[in-house]
JSON list of C-alpha atoms in Angstrom, two decimals:
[
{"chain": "A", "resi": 1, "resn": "UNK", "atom": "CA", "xyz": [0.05, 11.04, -19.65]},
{"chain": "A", "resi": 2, "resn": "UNK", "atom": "CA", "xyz": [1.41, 13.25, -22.59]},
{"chain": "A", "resi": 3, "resn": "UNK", "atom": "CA", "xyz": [-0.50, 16.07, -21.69]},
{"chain": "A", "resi": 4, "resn": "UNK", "atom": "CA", "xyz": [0.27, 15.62, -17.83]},
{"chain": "A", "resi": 5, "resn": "UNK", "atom": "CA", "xyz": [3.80, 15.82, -18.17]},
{"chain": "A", "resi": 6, "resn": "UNK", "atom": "CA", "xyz": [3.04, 19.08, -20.30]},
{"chain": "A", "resi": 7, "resn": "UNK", "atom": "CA", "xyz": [1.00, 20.57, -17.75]},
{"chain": "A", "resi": 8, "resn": "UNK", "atom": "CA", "xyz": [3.79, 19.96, -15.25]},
{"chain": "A", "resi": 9, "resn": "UNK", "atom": "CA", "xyz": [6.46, 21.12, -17.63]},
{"chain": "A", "resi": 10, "resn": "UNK", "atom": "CA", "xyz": [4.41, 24.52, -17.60]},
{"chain": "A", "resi": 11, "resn": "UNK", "atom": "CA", "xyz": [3.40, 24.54, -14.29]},
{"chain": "A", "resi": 12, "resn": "UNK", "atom": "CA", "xyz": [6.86, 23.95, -12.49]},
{"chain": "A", "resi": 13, "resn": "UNK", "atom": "CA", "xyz": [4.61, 22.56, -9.30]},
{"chain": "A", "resi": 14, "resn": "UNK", "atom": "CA", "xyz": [6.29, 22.70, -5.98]},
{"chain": "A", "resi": 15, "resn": "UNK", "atom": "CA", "xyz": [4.38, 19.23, -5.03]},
{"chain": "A", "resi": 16, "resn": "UNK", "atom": "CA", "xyz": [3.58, 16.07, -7.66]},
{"chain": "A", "resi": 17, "resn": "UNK", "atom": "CA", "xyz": [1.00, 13.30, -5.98]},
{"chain": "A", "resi": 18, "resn": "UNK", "atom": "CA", "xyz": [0.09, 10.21, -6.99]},
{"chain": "A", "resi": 19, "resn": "UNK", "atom": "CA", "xyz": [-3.29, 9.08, -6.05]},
{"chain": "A", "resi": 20, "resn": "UNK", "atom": "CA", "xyz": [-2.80, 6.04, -6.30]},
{"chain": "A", "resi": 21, "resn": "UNK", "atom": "CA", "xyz": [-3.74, 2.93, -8.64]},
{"chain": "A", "resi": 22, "resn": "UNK", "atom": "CA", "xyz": [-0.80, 4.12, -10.51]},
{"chain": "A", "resi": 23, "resn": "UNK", "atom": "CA", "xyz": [-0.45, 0.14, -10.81]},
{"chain": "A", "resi": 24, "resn": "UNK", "atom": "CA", "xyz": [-3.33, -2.23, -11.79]},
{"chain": "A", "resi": 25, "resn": "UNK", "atom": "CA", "xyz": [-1.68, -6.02, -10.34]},
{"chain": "A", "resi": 26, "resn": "UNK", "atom": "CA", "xyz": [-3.97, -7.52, -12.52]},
{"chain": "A", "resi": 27, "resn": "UNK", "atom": "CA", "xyz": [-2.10, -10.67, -12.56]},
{"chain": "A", "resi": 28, "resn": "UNK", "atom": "CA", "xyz": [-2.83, -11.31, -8.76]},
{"chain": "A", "resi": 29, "resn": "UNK", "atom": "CA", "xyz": [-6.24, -9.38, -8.55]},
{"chain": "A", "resi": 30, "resn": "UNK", "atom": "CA", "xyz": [-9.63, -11.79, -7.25]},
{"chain": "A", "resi": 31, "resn": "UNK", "atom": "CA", "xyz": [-11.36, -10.51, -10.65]},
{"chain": "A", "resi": 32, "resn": "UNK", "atom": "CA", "xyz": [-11.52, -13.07, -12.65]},
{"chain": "A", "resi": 33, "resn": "UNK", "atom": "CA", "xyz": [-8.59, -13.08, -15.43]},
{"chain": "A", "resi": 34, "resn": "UNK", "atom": "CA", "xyz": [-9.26, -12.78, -19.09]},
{"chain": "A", "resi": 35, "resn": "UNK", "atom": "CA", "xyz": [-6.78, -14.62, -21.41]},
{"chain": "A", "resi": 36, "resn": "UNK", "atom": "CA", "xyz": [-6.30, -11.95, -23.84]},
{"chain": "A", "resi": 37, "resn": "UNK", "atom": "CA", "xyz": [-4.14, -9.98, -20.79]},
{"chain": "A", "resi": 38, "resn": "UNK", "atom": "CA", "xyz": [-1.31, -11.71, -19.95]},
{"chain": "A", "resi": 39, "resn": "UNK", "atom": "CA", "xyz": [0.82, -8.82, -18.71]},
{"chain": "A", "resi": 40, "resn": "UNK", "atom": "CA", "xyz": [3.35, -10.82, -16.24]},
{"chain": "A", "resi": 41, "resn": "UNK", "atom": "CA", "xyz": [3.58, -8.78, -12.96]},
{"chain": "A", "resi": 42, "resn": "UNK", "atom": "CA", "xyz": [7.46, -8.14, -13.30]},
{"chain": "A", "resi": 43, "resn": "UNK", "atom": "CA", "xyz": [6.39, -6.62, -16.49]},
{"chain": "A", "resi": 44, "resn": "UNK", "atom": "CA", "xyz": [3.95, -4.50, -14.93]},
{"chain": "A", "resi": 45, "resn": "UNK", "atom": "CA", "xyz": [6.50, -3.05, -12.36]},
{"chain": "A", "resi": 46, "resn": "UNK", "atom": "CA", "xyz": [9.15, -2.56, -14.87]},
{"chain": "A", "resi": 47, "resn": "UNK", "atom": "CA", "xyz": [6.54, -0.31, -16.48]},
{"chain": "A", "resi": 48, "resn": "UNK", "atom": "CA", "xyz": [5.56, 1.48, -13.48]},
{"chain": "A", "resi": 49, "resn": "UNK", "atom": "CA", "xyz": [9.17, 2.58, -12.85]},
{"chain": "A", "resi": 50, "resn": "UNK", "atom": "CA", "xyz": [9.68, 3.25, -16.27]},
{"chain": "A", "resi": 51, "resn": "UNK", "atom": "CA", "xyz": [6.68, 5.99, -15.80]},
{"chain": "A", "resi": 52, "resn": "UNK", "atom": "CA", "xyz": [8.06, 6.89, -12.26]},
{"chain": "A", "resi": 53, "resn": "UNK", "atom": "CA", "xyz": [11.62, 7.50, -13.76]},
{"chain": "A", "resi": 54, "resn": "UNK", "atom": "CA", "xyz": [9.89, 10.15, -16.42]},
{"chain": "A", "resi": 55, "resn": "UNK", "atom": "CA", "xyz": [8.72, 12.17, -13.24]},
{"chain": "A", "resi": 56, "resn": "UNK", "atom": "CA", "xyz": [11.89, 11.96, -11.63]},
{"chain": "A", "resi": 57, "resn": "UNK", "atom": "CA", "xyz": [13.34, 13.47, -14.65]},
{"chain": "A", "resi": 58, "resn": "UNK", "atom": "CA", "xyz": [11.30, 16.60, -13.93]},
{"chain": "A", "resi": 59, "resn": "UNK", "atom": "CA", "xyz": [13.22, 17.44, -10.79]},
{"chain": "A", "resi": 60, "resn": "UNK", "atom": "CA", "xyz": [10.15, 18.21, -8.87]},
{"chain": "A", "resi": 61, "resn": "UNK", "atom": "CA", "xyz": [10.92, 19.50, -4.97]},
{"chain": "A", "resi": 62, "resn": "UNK", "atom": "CA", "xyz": [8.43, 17.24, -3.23]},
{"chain": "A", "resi": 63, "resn": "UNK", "atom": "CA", "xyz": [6.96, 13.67, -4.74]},
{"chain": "A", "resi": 64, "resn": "UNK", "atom": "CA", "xyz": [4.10, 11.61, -3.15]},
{"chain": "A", "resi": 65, "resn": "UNK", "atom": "CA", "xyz": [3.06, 8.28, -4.29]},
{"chain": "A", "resi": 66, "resn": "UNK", "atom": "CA", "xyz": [-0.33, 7.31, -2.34]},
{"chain": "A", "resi": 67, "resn": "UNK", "atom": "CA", "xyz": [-0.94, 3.59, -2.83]},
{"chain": "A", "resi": 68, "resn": "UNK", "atom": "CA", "xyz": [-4.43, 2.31, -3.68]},
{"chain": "A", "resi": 69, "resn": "UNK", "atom": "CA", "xyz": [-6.76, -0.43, -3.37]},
{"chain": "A", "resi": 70, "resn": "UNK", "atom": "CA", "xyz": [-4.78, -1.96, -6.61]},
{"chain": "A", "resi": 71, "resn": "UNK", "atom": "CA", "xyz": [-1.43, -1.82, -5.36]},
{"chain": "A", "resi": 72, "resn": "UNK", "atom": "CA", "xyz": [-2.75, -3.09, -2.31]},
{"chain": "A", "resi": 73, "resn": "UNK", "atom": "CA", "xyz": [-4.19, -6.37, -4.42]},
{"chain": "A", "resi": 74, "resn": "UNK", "atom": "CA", "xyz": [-0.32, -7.38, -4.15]},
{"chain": "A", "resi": 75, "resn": "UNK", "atom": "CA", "xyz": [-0.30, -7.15, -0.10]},
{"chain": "A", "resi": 76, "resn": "UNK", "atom": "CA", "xyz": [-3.46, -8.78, -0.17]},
{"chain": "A", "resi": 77, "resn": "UNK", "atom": "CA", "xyz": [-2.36, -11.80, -2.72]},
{"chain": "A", "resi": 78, "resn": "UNK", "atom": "CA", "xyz": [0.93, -12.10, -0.41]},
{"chain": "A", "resi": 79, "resn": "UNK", "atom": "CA", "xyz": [-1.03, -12.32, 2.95]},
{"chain": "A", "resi": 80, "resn": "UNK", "atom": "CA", "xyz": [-3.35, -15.63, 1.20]},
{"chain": "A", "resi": 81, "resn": "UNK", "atom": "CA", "xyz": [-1.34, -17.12, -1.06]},
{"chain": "A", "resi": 82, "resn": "UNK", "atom": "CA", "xyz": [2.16, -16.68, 0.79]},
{"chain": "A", "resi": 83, "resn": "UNK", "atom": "CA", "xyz": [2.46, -14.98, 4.39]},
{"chain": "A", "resi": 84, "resn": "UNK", "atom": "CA", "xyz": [5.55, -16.56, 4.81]},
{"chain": "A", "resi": 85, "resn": "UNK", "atom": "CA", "xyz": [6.57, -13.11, 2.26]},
{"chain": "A", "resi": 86, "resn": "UNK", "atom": "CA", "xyz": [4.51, -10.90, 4.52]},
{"chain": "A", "resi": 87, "resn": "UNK", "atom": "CA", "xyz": [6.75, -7.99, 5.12]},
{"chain": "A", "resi": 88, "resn": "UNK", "atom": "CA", "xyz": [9.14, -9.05, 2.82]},
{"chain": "A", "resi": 89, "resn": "UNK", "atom": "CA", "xyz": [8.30, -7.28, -0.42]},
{"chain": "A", "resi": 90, "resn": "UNK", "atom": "CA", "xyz": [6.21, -3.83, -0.53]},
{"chain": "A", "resi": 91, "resn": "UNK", "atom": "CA", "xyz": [5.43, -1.76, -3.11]},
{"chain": "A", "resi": 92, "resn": "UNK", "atom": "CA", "xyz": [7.65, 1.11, -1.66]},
{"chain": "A", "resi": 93, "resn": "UNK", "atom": "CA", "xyz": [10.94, -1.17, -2.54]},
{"chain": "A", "resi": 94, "resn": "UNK", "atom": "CA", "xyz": [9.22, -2.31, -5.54]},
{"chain": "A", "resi": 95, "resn": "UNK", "atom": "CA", "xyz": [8.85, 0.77, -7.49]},
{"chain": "A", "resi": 96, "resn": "UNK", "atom": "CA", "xyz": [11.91, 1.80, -5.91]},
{"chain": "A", "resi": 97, "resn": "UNK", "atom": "CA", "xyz": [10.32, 5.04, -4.01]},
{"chain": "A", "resi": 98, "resn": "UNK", "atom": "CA", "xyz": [12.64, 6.06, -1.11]},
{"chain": "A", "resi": 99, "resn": "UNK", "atom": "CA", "xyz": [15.51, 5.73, -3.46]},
{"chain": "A", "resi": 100, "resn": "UNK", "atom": "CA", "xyz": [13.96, 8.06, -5.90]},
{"chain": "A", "resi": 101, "resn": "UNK", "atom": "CA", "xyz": [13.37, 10.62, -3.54]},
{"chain": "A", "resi": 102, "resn": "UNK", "atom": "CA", "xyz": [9.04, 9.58, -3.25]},
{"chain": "A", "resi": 103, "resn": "UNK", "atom": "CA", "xyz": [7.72, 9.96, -0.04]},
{"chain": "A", "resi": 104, "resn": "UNK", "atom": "CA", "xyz": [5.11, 6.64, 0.41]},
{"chain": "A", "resi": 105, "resn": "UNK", "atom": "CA", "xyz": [1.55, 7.17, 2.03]},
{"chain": "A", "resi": 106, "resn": "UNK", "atom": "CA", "xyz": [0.04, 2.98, 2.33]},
{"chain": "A", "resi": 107, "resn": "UNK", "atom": "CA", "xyz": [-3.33, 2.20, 1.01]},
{"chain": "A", "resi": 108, "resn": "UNK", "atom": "CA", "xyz": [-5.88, 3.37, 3.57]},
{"chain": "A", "resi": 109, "resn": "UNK", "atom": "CA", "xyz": [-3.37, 6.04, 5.07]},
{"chain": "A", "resi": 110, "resn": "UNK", "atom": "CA", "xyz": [-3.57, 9.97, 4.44]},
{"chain": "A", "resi": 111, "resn": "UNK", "atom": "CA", "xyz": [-1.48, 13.10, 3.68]},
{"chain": "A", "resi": 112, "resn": "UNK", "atom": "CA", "xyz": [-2.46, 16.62, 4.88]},
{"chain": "A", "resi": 113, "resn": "UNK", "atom": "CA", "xyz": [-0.97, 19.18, 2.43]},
{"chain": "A", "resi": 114, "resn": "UNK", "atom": "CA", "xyz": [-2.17, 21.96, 3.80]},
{"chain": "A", "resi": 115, "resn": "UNK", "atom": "CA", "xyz": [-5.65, 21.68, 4.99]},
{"chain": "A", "resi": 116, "resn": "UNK", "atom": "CA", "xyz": [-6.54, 18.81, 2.62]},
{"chain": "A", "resi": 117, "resn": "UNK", "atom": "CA", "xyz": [-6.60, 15.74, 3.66]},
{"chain": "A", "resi": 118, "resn": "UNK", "atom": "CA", "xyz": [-5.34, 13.48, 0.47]},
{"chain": "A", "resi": 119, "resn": "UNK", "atom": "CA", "xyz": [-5.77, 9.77, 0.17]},
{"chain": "A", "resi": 120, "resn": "UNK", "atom": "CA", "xyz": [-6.92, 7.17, -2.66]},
{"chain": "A", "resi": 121, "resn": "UNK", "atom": "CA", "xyz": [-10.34, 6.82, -1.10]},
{"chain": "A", "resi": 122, "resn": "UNK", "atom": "CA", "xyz": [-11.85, 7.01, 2.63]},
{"chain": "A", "resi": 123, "resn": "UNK", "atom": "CA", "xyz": [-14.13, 3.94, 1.69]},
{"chain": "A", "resi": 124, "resn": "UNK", "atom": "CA", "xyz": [-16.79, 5.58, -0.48]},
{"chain": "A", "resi": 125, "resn": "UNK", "atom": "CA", "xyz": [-17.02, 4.94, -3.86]},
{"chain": "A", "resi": 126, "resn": "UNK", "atom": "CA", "xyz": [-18.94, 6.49, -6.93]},
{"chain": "A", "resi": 127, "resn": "UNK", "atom": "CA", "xyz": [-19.97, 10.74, -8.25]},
{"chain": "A", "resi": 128, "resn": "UNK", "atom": "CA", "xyz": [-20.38, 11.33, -4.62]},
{"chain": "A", "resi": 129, "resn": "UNK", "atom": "CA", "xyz": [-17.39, 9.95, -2.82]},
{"chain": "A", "resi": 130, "resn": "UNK", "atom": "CA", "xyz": [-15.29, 13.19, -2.20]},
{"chain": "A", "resi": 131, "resn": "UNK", "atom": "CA", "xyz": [-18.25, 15.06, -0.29]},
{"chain": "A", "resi": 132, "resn": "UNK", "atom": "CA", "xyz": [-19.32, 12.22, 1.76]},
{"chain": "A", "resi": 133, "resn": "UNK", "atom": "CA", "xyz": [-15.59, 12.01, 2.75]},
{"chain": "A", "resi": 134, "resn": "UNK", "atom": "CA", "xyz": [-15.66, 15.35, 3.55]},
{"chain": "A", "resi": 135, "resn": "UNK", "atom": "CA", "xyz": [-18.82, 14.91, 5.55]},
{"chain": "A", "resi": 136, "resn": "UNK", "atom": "CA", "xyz": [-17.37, 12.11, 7.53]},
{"chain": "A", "resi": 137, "resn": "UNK", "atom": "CA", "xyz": [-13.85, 13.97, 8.42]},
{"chain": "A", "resi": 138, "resn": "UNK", "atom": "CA", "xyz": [-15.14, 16.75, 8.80]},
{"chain": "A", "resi": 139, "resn": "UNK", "atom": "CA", "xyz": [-12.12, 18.57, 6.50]},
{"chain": "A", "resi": 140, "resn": "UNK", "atom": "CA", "xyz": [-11.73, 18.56, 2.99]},
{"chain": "A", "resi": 141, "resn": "UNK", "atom": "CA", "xyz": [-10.27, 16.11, 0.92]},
{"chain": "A", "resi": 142, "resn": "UNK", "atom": "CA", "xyz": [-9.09, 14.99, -2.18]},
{"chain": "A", "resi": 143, "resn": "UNK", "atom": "CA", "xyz": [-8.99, 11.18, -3.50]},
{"chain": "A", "resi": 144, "resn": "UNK", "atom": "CA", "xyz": [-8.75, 9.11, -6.56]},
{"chain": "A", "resi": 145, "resn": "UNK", "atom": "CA", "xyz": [-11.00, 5.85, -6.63]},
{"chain": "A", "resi": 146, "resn": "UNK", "atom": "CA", "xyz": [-13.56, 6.82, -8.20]},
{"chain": "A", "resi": 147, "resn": "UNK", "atom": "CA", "xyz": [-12.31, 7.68, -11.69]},
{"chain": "A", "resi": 148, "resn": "UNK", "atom": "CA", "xyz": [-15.07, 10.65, -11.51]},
{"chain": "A", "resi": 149, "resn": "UNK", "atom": "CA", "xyz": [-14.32, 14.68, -11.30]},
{"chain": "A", "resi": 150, "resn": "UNK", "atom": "CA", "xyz": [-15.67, 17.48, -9.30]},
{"chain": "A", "resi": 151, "resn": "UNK", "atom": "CA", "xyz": [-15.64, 19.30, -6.71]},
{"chain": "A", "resi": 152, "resn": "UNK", "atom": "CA", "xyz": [-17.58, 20.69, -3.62]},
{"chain": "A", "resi": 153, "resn": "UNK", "atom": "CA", "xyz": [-17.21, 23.93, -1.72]},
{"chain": "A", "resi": 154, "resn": "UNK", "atom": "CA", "xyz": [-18.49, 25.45, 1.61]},
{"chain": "A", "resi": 155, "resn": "UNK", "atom": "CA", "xyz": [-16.94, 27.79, 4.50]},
{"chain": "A", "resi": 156, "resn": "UNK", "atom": "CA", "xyz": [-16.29, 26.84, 7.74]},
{"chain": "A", "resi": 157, "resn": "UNK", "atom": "CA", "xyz": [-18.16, 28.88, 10.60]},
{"chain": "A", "resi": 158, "resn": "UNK", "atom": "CA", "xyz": [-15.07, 31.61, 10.60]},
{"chain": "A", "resi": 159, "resn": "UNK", "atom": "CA", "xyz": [-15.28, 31.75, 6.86]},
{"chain": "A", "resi": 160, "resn": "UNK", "atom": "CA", "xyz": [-12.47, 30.02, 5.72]},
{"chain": "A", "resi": 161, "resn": "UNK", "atom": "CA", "xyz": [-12.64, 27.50, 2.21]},
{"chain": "A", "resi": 162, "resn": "UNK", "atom": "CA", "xyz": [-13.13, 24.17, 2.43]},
{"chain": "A", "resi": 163, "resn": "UNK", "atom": "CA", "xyz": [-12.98, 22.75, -1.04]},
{"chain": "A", "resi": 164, "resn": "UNK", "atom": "CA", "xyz": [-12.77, 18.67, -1.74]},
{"chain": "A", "resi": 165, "resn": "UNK", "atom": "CA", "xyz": [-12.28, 17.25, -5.08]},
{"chain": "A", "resi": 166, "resn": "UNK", "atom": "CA", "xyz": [-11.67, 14.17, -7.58]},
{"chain": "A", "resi": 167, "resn": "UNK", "atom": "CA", "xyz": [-9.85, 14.46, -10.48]},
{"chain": "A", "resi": 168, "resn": "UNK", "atom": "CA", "xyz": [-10.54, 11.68, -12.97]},
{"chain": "A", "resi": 169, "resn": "UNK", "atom": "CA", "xyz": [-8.15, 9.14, -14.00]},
{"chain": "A", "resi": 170, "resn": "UNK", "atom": "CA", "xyz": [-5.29, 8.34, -16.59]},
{"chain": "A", "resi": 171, "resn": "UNK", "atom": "CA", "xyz": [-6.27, 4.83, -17.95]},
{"chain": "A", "resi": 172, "resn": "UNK", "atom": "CA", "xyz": [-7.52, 3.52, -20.94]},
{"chain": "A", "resi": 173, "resn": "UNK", "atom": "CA", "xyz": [-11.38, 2.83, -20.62]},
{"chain": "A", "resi": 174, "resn": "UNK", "atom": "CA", "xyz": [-10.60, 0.10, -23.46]},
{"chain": "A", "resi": 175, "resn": "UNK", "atom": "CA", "xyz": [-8.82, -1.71, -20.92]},
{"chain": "A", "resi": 176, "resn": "UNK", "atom": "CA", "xyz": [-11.30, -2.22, -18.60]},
{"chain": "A", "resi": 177, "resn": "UNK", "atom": "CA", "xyz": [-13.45, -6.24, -18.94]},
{"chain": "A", "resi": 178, "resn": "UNK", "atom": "CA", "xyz": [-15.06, -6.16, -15.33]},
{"chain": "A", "resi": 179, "resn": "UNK", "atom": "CA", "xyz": [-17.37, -3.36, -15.83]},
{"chain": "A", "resi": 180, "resn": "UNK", "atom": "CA", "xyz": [-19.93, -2.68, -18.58]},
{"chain": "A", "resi": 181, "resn": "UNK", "atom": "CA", "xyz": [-18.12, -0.52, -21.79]},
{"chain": "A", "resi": 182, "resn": "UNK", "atom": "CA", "xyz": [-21.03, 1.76, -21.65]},
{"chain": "A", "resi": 183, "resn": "UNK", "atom": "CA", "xyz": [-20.77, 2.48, -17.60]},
{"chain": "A", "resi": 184, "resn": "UNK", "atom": "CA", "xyz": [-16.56, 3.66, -17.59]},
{"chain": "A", "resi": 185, "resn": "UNK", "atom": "CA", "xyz": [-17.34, 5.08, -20.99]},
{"chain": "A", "resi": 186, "resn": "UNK", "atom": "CA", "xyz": [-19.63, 7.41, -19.62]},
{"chain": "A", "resi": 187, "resn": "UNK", "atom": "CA", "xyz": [-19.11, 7.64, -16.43]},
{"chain": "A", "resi": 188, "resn": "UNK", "atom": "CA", "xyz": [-15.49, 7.68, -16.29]},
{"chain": "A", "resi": 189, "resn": "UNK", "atom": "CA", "xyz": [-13.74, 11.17, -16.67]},
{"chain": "A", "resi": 190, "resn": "UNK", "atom": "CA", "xyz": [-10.25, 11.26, -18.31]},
{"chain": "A", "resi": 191, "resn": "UNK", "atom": "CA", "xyz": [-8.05, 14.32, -16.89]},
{"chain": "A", "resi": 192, "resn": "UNK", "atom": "CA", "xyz": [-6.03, 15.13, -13.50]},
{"chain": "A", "resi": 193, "resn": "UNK", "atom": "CA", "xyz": [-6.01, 18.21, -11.06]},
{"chain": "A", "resi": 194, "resn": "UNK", "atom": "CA", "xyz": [-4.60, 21.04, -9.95]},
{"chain": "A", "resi": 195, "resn": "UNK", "atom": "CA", "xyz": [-4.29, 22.15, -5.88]},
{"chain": "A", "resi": 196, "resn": "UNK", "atom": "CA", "xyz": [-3.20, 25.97, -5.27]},
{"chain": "A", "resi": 197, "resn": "UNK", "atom": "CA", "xyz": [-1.82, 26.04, -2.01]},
{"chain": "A", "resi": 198, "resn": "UNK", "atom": "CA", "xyz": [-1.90, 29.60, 0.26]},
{"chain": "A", "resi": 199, "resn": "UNK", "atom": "CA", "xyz": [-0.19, 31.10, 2.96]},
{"chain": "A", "resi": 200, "resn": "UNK", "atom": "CA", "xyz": [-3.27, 30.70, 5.22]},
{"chain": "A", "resi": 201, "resn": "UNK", "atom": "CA", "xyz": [-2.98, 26.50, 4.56]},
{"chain": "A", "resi": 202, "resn": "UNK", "atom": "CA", "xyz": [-5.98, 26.58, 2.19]},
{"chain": "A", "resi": 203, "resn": "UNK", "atom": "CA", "xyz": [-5.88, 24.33, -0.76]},
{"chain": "A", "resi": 204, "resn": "UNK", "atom": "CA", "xyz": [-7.99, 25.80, -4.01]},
{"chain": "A", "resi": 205, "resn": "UNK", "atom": "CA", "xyz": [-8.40, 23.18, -6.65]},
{"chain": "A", "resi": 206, "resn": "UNK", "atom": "CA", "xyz": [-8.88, 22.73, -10.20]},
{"chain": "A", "resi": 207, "resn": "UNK", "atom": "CA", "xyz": [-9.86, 19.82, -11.92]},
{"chain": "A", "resi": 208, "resn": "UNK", "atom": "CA", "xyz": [-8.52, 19.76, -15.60]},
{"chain": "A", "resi": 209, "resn": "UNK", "atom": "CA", "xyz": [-10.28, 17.05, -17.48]},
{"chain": "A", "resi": 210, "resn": "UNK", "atom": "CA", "xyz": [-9.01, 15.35, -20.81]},
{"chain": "A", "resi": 211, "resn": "UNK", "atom": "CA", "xyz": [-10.95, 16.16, -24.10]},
{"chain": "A", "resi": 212, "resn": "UNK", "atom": "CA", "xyz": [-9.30, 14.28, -26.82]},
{"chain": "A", "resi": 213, "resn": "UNK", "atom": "CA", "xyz": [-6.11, 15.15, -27.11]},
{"chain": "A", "resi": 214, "resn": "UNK", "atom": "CA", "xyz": [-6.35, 18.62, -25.47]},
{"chain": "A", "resi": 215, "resn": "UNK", "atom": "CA", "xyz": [-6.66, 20.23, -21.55]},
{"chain": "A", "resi": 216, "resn": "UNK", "atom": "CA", "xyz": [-6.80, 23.70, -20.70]},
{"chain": "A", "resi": 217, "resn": "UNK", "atom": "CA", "xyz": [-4.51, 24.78, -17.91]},
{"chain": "A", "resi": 218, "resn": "UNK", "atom": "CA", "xyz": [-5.07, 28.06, -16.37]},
{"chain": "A", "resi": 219, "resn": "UNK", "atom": "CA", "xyz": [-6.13, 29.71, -19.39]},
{"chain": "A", "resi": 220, "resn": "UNK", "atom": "CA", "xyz": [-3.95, 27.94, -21.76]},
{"chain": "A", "resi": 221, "resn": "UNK", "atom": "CA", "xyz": [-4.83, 24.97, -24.52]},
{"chain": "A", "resi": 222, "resn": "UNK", "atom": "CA", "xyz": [-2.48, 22.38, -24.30]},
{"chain": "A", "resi": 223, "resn": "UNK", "atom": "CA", "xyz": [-2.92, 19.62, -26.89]},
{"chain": "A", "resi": 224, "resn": "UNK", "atom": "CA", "xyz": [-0.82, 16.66, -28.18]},
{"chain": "A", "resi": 225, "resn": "UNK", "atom": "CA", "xyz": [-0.82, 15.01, -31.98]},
{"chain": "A", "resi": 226, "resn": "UNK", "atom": "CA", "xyz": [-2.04, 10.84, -31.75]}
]
């Protein structure tokens, strides 16, 4: 997260997206619950605004939060353990987005920027999500999800880009108890991304993946002490 906000700080990007899972909701997820996390979920908001207030600070033009399949463990815990609440608390008022100035995409809605198509997942998961997504819209895309980076490219048939990506995630892989250490060790690519968008609507990306303590962003080391 260090080296994000010095990417942005450099950058000066028009555009800041979340891609969701910015929350976990641990506390009312199905998985079962280990006893060594006992983060309360008021706890876990206050944190989440706490992170959403140090983006705010940046004074970014245009701010997206896209929910995913974890914030949407809260609307699913409220619709079987409580629907009398149904409605009555969302994770927009929550985290306080519309009062911050976020504009709010729901879990299993989208957001074209440009040509792109951006959402937390189109229900694929795994290295290959982003270009069966693609496949199946028939546009290009860009999700989270998967906690994976790349990207795919190919023209359309009047030869313009169409470029989909995943960026990685932000989390700490130590974290993690319902999944095998070695699999989200591996697997699992810390970083975030980049989208360049032109006049003609196309979006070019960049993935910028986390090595230690350092990212390169166009052209330039950026690194942080521990």
């Amino acid at each position: 997260m260090k080296l994000l906000h010095k990417a942005i700080r450099k950058l000066r990007p028009d555009i800041l997206c979340v891609l969701g899972d910015f929350a976990d909701f641990y506390s009312v997820s199905a998985h079962d619950k280990s006893p060594d996390r006992r983060i309360g979920l008021a706890d876990e908001v206050a944190a989440v605004r706490s992170e959403l207030s140090r983006f705010e600070k940046l004074k970014i033009k245009r701010k997206i939060f896209i929910s995913g399949n974890h914030e949407n463990r809260l609307e699913r815990y409220i619709a079987s353990k409580a629907p009398e609440l149904f409605g009555f608390v969302s994770i927009s008022d929550l985290f306080e987005l519309e009062k911050n100035g976020w504009e709010y995409v729901p879990y299993k809605k989208h957001i074209m920027l440009g040509n792109l198509a951006v959402s937390h997942d189109y229900g694929s998961a795994g290295q290959t999500a982003h270009r069966t997504a693609a496949q199946r819209l028939g546009a290009p895309v860009v999700i989270g999800h998967t906690h994976r980076a790349g990207t795919v490219s190919r023209r359309s048939i009047d030869g313009g880009l169409l470029m989909s990506g995943m960026f990685g995630w932000l989390g700490d892989v130590s974290q993690i108890d319902y999944a095998h250490s070695a699999q989200v060790s591996t697997d699992w690519v810390s970083g975030f991304g980049i989208g360049y968008l032109l006049n003609c609507g196309t979006v070019v990306l960049a993935p910028i993946p986390v090595v230690g303590n350092r990212c390169i962003v166009e052209g330039e080391l950026l690194e942080i002490s521990k």
